[in-house]
Structures are given as structure tokens and as C-alpha cells.
PDB file of C-alpha atoms in Angstrom:
ATOM      1  CA  ALA B 279     106.147 121.965 130.984  1.00  0.00           C
ATOM      2  CA  GLN B 280     103.552 123.808 130.031  1.00  0.00           C
ATOM      3  CA  ASP B 281     100.381 124.783 132.235  1.00  0.00           C
ATOM      4  CA  THR B 282      97.637 122.784 131.691  1.00  0.00           C
ATOM      5  CA  GLU B 283      96.240 126.169 130.342  1.00  0.00           C
ATOM      6  CA  THR B 284      98.823 127.736 128.203  1.00  0.00           C
ATOM      7  CA  LEU B 285      98.340 124.164 127.221  1.00  0.00           C
ATOM      8  CA  ARG B 286      94.336 124.198 126.158  1.00  0.00           C
ATOM      9  CA  LEU B 287      95.321 128.083 124.122  1.00  0.00           C
ATOM     10  CA  THR B 288      96.867 125.932 121.688  1.00  0.00           C
ATOM     11  CA  PHE B 289      94.497 123.637 120.812  1.00  0.00           C
ATOM     12  CA  SER B 290      90.525 123.968 119.292  1.00  0.00           C
ATOM     13  CA  ASP B 291      87.582 122.995 121.261  1.00  0.00           C
ATOM     14  CA  GLY B 292      87.571 119.631 119.078  1.00  0.00           C
ATOM     15  CA  ASP B 293      91.973 118.893 119.094  1.00  0.00           C
ATOM     16  CA  TRP B 294      91.383 119.714 123.219  1.00  0.00           C
ATOM     17  CA  LEU B 295      88.646 117.353 123.408  1.00  0.00           C
ATOM     18  CA  ILE B 296      90.782 114.824 120.973  1.00  0.00           C
ATOM     19  CA  TYR B 297      93.818 115.643 122.831  1.00  0.00           C
ATOM     20  CA  THR B 298      91.688 114.400 126.029  1.00  0.00           C
ATOM     21  CA  GLY B 299      90.235 111.547 125.148  1.00  0.00           C
ATOM     22  CA  ASP B 300      86.942 112.857 125.278  1.00  0.00           C
ATOM     23  CA  TYR B 301      85.177 111.187 121.991  1.00  0.00           C
ATOM     24  CA  GLU B 302      82.650 111.298 123.179  1.00  0.00           C
ATOM     25  CA  GLN B 303      82.434 114.926 123.600  1.00  0.00           C
ATOM     26  CA  ALA B 304      84.636 115.547 121.027  1.00  0.00           C
ATOM     27  CA  ASN B 305      82.421 113.072 118.345  1.00  0.00           C
ATOM     28  CA  THR B 306      79.335 116.343 119.171  1.00  0.00           C
ATOM     29  CA  TYR B 307      80.976 118.874 118.457  1.00  0.00           C
ATOM     30  CA  TYR B 308      82.081 118.063 115.597  1.00  0.00           C
ATOM     31  CA  THR B 309      78.808 116.954 114.753  1.00  0.00           C
ATOM     32  CA  VAL B 310      77.007 120.373 115.585  1.00  0.00           C
ATOM     33  CA  ILE B 311      79.863 122.005 113.015  1.00  0.00           C
ATOM     34  CA  PHE B 312      78.957 119.914 110.727  1.00  0.00           C
ATOM     35  CA  ASN B 313      75.845 120.164 111.012  1.00  0.00           C
ATOM     36  CA  ASP B 314      75.253 123.938 110.652  1.00  0.00           C
ATOM     37  CA  PRO B 315      74.149 124.793 106.987  1.00  0.00           C
ATOM     38  CA  ASN B 316      75.826 128.307 108.347  1.00  0.00           C
ATOM     39  CA  SER B 317      79.458 127.035 109.436  1.00  0.00           C
ATOM     40  CA  ALA B 318      81.767 127.559 107.469  1.00  0.00           C
ATOM     41  CA  LYS B 319      83.892 125.708 104.690  1.00  0.00           C
ATOM     42  CA  ASN B 320      87.014 125.445 107.432  1.00  0.00           C
ATOM     43  CA  LYS B 321      84.577 124.722 110.178  1.00  0.00           C
ATOM     44  CA  LYS B 322      83.191 121.489 107.986  1.00  0.00           C
ATOM     45  CA  ALA B 323      86.318 120.342 106.773  1.00  0.00           C
ATOM     46  CA  GLU B 324      87.897 120.636 110.285  1.00  0.00           C
ATOM     47  CA  ALA B 325      85.152 118.208 111.188  1.00  0.00           C
ATOM     48  CA  LEU B 326      85.523 115.890 109.078  1.00  0.00           C
ATOM     49  CA  LEU B 327      89.109 116.206 110.458  1.00  0.00           C
ATOM     50  CA  GLY B 328      88.672 115.036 114.200  1.00  0.00           C
ATOM     51  CA  PHE B 329      85.591 112.369 113.065  1.00  0.00           C
ATOM     52  CA  GLY B 330      88.356 110.897 111.428  1.00  0.00           C
ATOM     53  CA  ARG B 331      90.886 111.202 114.109  1.00  0.00           C
ATOM     54  CA  ILE B 332      88.241 109.327 116.187  1.00  0.00           C
ATOM     55  CA  GLU B 333      88.111 107.080 114.252  1.00  0.00           C
ATOM     56  CA  TYR B 334      91.862 107.133 114.291  1.00  0.00           C
ATOM     57  CA  LEU B 335      92.413 106.767 117.398  1.00  0.00           C
ATOM     58  CA  GLU B 336      89.122 103.528 118.107  1.00  0.00           C
ATOM     59  CA  ASN B 337      91.335 101.997 115.776  1.00  0.00           C
ATOM     60  CA  ARG B 338      88.559 101.476 112.566  1.00  0.00           C
ATOM     61  CA  TYR B 339      90.008 102.285 110.916  1.00  0.00           C
ATOM     62  CA  GLY B 340      87.431 102.014 107.459  1.00  0.00           C
ATOM     63  CA  ALA B 341      85.501 104.516 109.025  1.00  0.00           C
ATOM     64  CA  ALA B 342      88.436 107.141 109.307  1.00  0.00           C
ATOM     65  CA  ILE B 343      89.539 106.278 105.759  1.00  0.00           C
ATOM     66  CA  GLU B 344      85.781 107.757 104.635  1.00  0.00           C
ATOM     67  CA  TYR B 345      86.647 110.252 106.560  1.00  0.00           C
ATOM     68  CA  PHE B 346      89.900 112.104 105.270  1.00  0.00           C
ATOM     69  CA  ASP B 347      88.874 110.846 101.574  1.00  0.00           C
ATOM     70  CA  ALA B 348      85.698 112.839 102.279  1.00  0.00           C
ATOM     71  CA  LEU B 349      88.099 115.991 102.570  1.00  0.00           C
ATOM     72  CA  ILE B 350      90.281 116.049 100.385  1.00  0.00           C
ATOM     73  CA  ALA B 351      87.068 114.971  98.016  1.00  0.00           C
ATOM     74  CA  GLU B 352      84.824 117.892  99.444  1.00  0.00           C
ATOM     75  CA  TYR B 353      87.914 120.491 100.617  1.00  0.00           C
ATOM     76  CA  PRO B 354      90.706 119.888  98.349  1.00  0.00           C
ATOM     77  CA  LEU B 355      92.557 123.000  99.376  1.00  0.00           C
ATOM     78  CA  THR B 356      92.260 123.630 103.240  1.00  0.00           C
ATOM     79  CA  GLU B 357      95.000 123.063 105.522  1.00  0.00           C
ATOM     80  CA  PHE B 358      92.886 119.833 107.525  1.00  0.00           C
ATOM     81  CA  ALA B 359      93.623 117.276 104.131  1.00  0.00           C
ATOM     82  CA  LYS B 360      96.346 119.015 103.900  1.00  0.00           C
ATOM     83  CA  ARG B 361      97.262 117.105 107.310  1.00  0.00           C
ATOM     84  CA  ALA B 362      94.698 114.259 106.340  1.00  0.00           C
ATOM     85  CA  ASN B 363      96.957 113.019 104.637  1.00  0.00           C
ATOM     86  CA  PHE B 364      99.521 112.404 106.948  1.00  0.00           C
ATOM     87  CA  PHE B 365      97.301 110.211 109.428  1.00  0.00           C
ATOM     88  CA  LEU B 366      95.776 107.701 106.436  1.00  0.00           C
ATOM     89  CA  GLY B 367      99.885 107.441 105.728  1.00  0.00           C
ATOM     90  CA  GLU B 368      99.308 106.096 109.552  1.00  0.00           C
ATOM     91  CA  ILE B 369      96.739 103.845 108.347  1.00  0.00           C
ATOM     92  CA  TYR B 370      97.888 102.654 105.663  1.00  0.00           C
ATOM     93  CA  THR B 371     100.646 101.390 107.135  1.00  0.00           C
ATOM     94  CA  ILE B 372      98.666  99.849 109.703  1.00  0.00           C
ATOM     95  CA  LEU B 373      96.983  98.458 107.252  1.00  0.00           C
ATOM     96  CA  GLY B 374     100.367  96.556 105.285  1.00  0.00           C
ATOM     97  CA  ASP B 375      99.015  98.932 102.114  1.00  0.00           C
ATOM     98  CA  ASN B 376     102.348 100.265 101.746  1.00  0.00           C
ATOM     99  CA  ASP B 377     102.034 101.607  97.940  1.00  0.00           C
ATOM    100  CA  THR B 378      98.728 103.832  99.687  1.00  0.00           C
ATOM    101  CA  ALA B 379     101.153 104.761 102.771  1.00  0.00           C
ATOM    102  CA  ILE B 380     103.733 106.153 100.799  1.00  0.00           C
ATOM    103  CA  ARG B 381     101.296 108.088  98.154  1.00  0.00           C
ATOM    104  CA  ALA B 382      99.684 109.726 101.521  1.00  0.00           C
ATOM    105  CA  TYR B 383     103.370 109.982 103.383  1.00  0.00           C
ATOM    106  CA  SER B 384     104.505 111.572  99.377  1.00  0.00           C
ATOM    107  CA  ASN B 385     101.250 113.695  99.456  1.00  0.00           C
ATOM    108  CA  PHE B 386     101.901 115.106 103.345  1.00  0.00           C
ATOM    109  CA  MET B 387     105.534 116.286 102.205  1.00  0.00           C
ATOM    110  CA  GLU B 388     103.993 118.463  99.474  1.00  0.00           C
ATOM    111  CA  SER B 389     102.270 119.767 101.290  1.00  0.00           C
ATOM    112  CA  TYR B 390     104.417 120.936 104.188  1.00  0.00           C
ATOM    113  CA  PRO B 391     108.114 120.613 103.517  1.00  0.00           C
ATOM    114  CA  ASN B 392     110.078 121.257 106.006  1.00  0.00           C
ATOM    115  CA  ILE B 393     107.609 119.735 108.662  1.00  0.00           C
ATOM    116  CA  LEU B 394     108.983 116.437 110.501  1.00  0.00           C
ATOM    117  CA  ASP B 395     111.942 115.827 107.331  1.00  0.00           C
ATOM    118  CA  ASP B 396     112.857 113.513 108.702  1.00  0.00           C
ATOM    119  CA  GLN B 397     109.618 111.827 110.827  1.00  0.00           C
ATOM    120  CA  ILE B 398     107.431 111.201 107.254  1.00  0.00           C
ATOM    121  CA  SER B 399     111.497 110.683 105.494  1.00  0.00           C
ATOM    122  CA  MET B 400     111.435 107.787 107.422  1.00  0.00           C
ATOM    123  CA  LYS B 401     107.843 106.169 107.161  1.00  0.00           C
ATOM    124  CA  LEU B 402     108.993 106.109 104.031  1.00  0.00           C
ATOM    125  CA  GLY B 403     110.881 104.351 103.876  1.00  0.00           C
ATOM    126  CA  ALA B 404     109.485 101.667 105.964  1.00  0.00           C
ATOM    127  CA  ALA B 405     106.916 101.627 103.719  1.00  0.00           C
ATOM    128  CA  TYR B 406     109.777 101.846 100.695  1.00  0.00           C
ATOM    129  CA  THR B 407     111.324  99.067 101.838  1.00  0.00           C
ATOM    130  CA  ALA B 408     108.210  96.351 102.753  1.00  0.00           C
ATOM    131  CA  ILE B 409     107.139  96.298  99.369  1.00  0.00           C
ATOM    132  CA  GLY B 410     111.040  95.366  98.098  1.00  0.00           C
ATOM    133  CA  ASN B 411     112.402  99.189  96.537  1.00  0.00           C
ATOM    134  CA  HIS B 412     115.446  99.657  98.579  1.00  0.00           C
ATOM    135  CA  THR B 413     116.714 102.352  95.718  1.00  0.00           C
ATOM    136  CA  GLU B 414     113.785 104.880  96.989  1.00  0.00           C
ATOM    137  CA  ALA B 415     114.402 103.311 100.487  1.00  0.00           C
ATOM    138  CA  ILE B 416     117.893 104.132 100.795  1.00  0.00           C
ATOM    139  CA  GLU B 417     116.329 107.791  99.720  1.00  0.00           C
ATOM    140  CA  ALA B 418     114.266 108.216 101.652  1.00  0.00           C
ATOM    141  CA  TYR B 419     116.158 107.539 103.989  1.00  0.00           C
ATOM    142  CA  GLU B 420     119.169 110.393 103.142  1.00  0.00           C
ATOM    143  CA  SER B 421     116.982 112.809 103.317  1.00  0.00           C
ATOM    144  CA  ALA B 422     115.865 111.932 107.013  1.00  0.00           C
ATOM    145  CA  GLN B 423     119.113 111.720 107.851  1.00  0.00           C
ATOM    146  CA  MET B 424     119.675 114.807 106.312  1.00  0.00           C
ATOM    147  CA  ALA B 425     116.283 116.256 108.022  1.00  0.00           C
ATOM    148  CA  SER B 426     117.563 114.558 111.318  1.00  0.00           C
ATOM    149  CA  GLN B 427     119.200 117.117 114.431  1.00  0.00           C
ATOM    150  CA  ASP B 428     118.990 113.630 116.996  1.00  0.00           C
ATOM    151  CA  GLU B 429     122.298 111.918 116.897  1.00  0.00           C
ATOM    152  CA  ASN B 430     121.016 108.752 117.763  1.00  0.00           C
ATOM    153  CA  GLU B 431     118.397 109.413 115.220  1.00  0.00           C
ATOM    154  CA  ILE B 432     120.794 109.771 112.719  1.00  0.00           C
ATOM    155  CA  ASP B 433     122.868 106.443 113.077  1.00  0.00           C
ATOM    156  CA  GLU B 434     119.752 104.588 113.550  1.00  0.00           C
ATOM    157  CA  ILE B 435     119.718 105.655 110.133  1.00  0.00           C
ATOM    158  CA  ARG B 436     122.790 105.443 108.895  1.00  0.00           C
ATOM    159  CA  ILE B 437     121.813 101.454 109.987  1.00  0.00           C
ATOM    160  CA  LYS B 438     119.283 101.392 107.409  1.00  0.00           C
ATOM    161  CA  ILE B 439     120.283 102.726 104.765  1.00  0.00           C
ATOM    162  CA  ALA B 440     123.519  99.608 104.994  1.00  0.00           C
ATOM    163  CA  GLN B 441     120.516  97.296 105.162  1.00  0.00           C
ATOM    164  CA  ALA B 442     118.923  98.887 102.372  1.00  0.00           C
ATOM    165  CA  TYR B 443     122.344  98.717  99.968  1.00  0.00           C
ATOM    166  CA  TYR B 444     122.398  95.099 102.049  1.00  0.00           C
ATOM    167  CA  ASN B 445     119.469  93.903 100.390  1.00  0.00           C
ATOM    168  CA  LEU B 446     120.442  96.017  97.180  1.00  0.00           C
ATOM    169  CA  GLY B 447     123.362  93.128  97.179  1.00  0.00           C
ATOM    170  CA  GLU B 448     125.884  96.060  97.615  1.00  0.00           C
ATOM    171  CA  ASN B 449     127.918  94.772 100.071  1.00  0.00           C
ATOM    172  CA  ASP B 450     130.525  96.302 100.265  1.00  0.00           C
ATOM    173  CA  ILE B 451     129.005  99.576 100.652  1.00  0.00           C
ATOM    174  CA  ALA B 452     126.415  98.548 103.973  1.00  0.00           C
ATOM    175  CA  ILE B 453     129.319  96.849 106.244  1.00  0.00           C
ATOM    176  CA  GLN B 454     131.724 100.437 105.500  1.00  0.00           C
ATOM    177  CA  ILE B 455     128.065 102.514 106.346  1.00  0.00           C
ATOM    178  CA  TYR B 456     128.579  99.999 108.931  1.00  0.00           C
ATOM    179  CA  LEU B 457     131.807 100.989 109.864  1.00  0.00           C
ATOM    180  CA  ASP B 458     132.004 103.981 110.244  1.00  0.00           C
ATOM    181  CA  THR B 459     129.452 104.610 111.405  1.00  0.00           C
ATOM    182  CA  TYR B 460     130.017 102.500 114.347  1.00  0.00           C
ATOM    183  CA  ALA B 461     132.975 104.423 114.371  1.00  0.00           C
ATOM    184  CA  THR B 462     131.677 107.794 115.259  1.00  0.00           C
ATOM    185  CA  THR B 463     128.803 106.065 117.345  1.00  0.00           C
ATOM    186  CA  GLN B 464     127.696 108.338 119.994  1.00  0.00           C
ATOM    187  CA  SER B 465     124.992 106.290 121.336  1.00  0.00           C
ATOM    188  CA  ALA B 466     125.241 102.458 123.365  1.00  0.00           C
ATOM    189  CA  ALA B 467     122.614 100.604 121.311  1.00  0.00           C
ATOM    190  CA  ILE B 468     125.234 100.382 118.826  1.00  0.00           C
TER     191      ILE B 468
END
């Protein structure tokens, strides 16, 4: 485990305040940056991401969406705008708007290939499943399986793939995946 000082050095001031749960101070920090006419565009973009994250963490999803959308509209080429797509995907998943969550997660993956691929692909698979698009769910889950390094997670992904095949009426394929997973798993849960 990292000591606090080492961990602290990996965060910006605003990120550190959010990490430690001091949302009020983080909001003040970002407000000063955002309202400073001399702040660089990148700092203003960071502030919008920070505002959005605070709202997201406080479960004020409408306000968070407004900040993230403003960030993407005003500073679309910044790393902060790219990162906002992850949070938008999370929010729209919570709100049950899976089509919009899929777009947000897909935009995040386009911006950050090979970063969190297994986790984002799992989220995409779940969103596709929720809207009944089992073919796309299978594709997303197969991507997650290829990206994952965790054997237990891979077994869980295989189960989700089998469920998607079952939902498509491909029972023979689903049964074979279940049997193969059961025969090779190290997980006591399966």
C-alpha cells in the first residue's frame, strides 16, 4: 500500500480534495480556477470535470450531466472531455438510459483504447443486454473476456456470454459454454 504522501503526489489538488471526500473545498478550488480569466483552457476543462465529478458523487446526476456536456462541448479535445464520457456512461446506466450509456462508454473506449477495456466492455455488454441487443452484448462480453487477466472474472464473463446466447435462442451454444466453463473453472462460486 502506498503511503499517503506518495499517493497525494499522484493527484491534482482538486482531485485530492475529491479523493478525500472534501467536496466543498474541491468545489471552491475548481470555482477559483474556472472564474479566473487567466486560467488556461485546460485548467477550465479540469474544473468542469471536477464540478461534474462532485455532482456525480453527490448523486446529483442532472447537474453532473450538465457539467460533463458543457466540458465536451467547450473543450472537446482535452483529456478531461474524454474522461467525462466514462462518468456519463456511469450516470446514464444508473438512470436506465442504456442507449446513451452505450454511446458514452463507446466514446470513452475510442479515446482510451486498452484502458479499462475489460471493465468498459462489461458495462457495454450489460447495457446491450438491458436493451435486448444480445448480439452486441456477446461481442462486448467477448471483448471483455479477451482483455481480462482475471480467471474468476473470465468465468463470470463466459456465463454472461452463455446467457446472451440463451436469450438469442441459441440453447446448444449456451449449454456448451456453461459446460466448458464449469469444467475449467477454479471458482467455487460456479
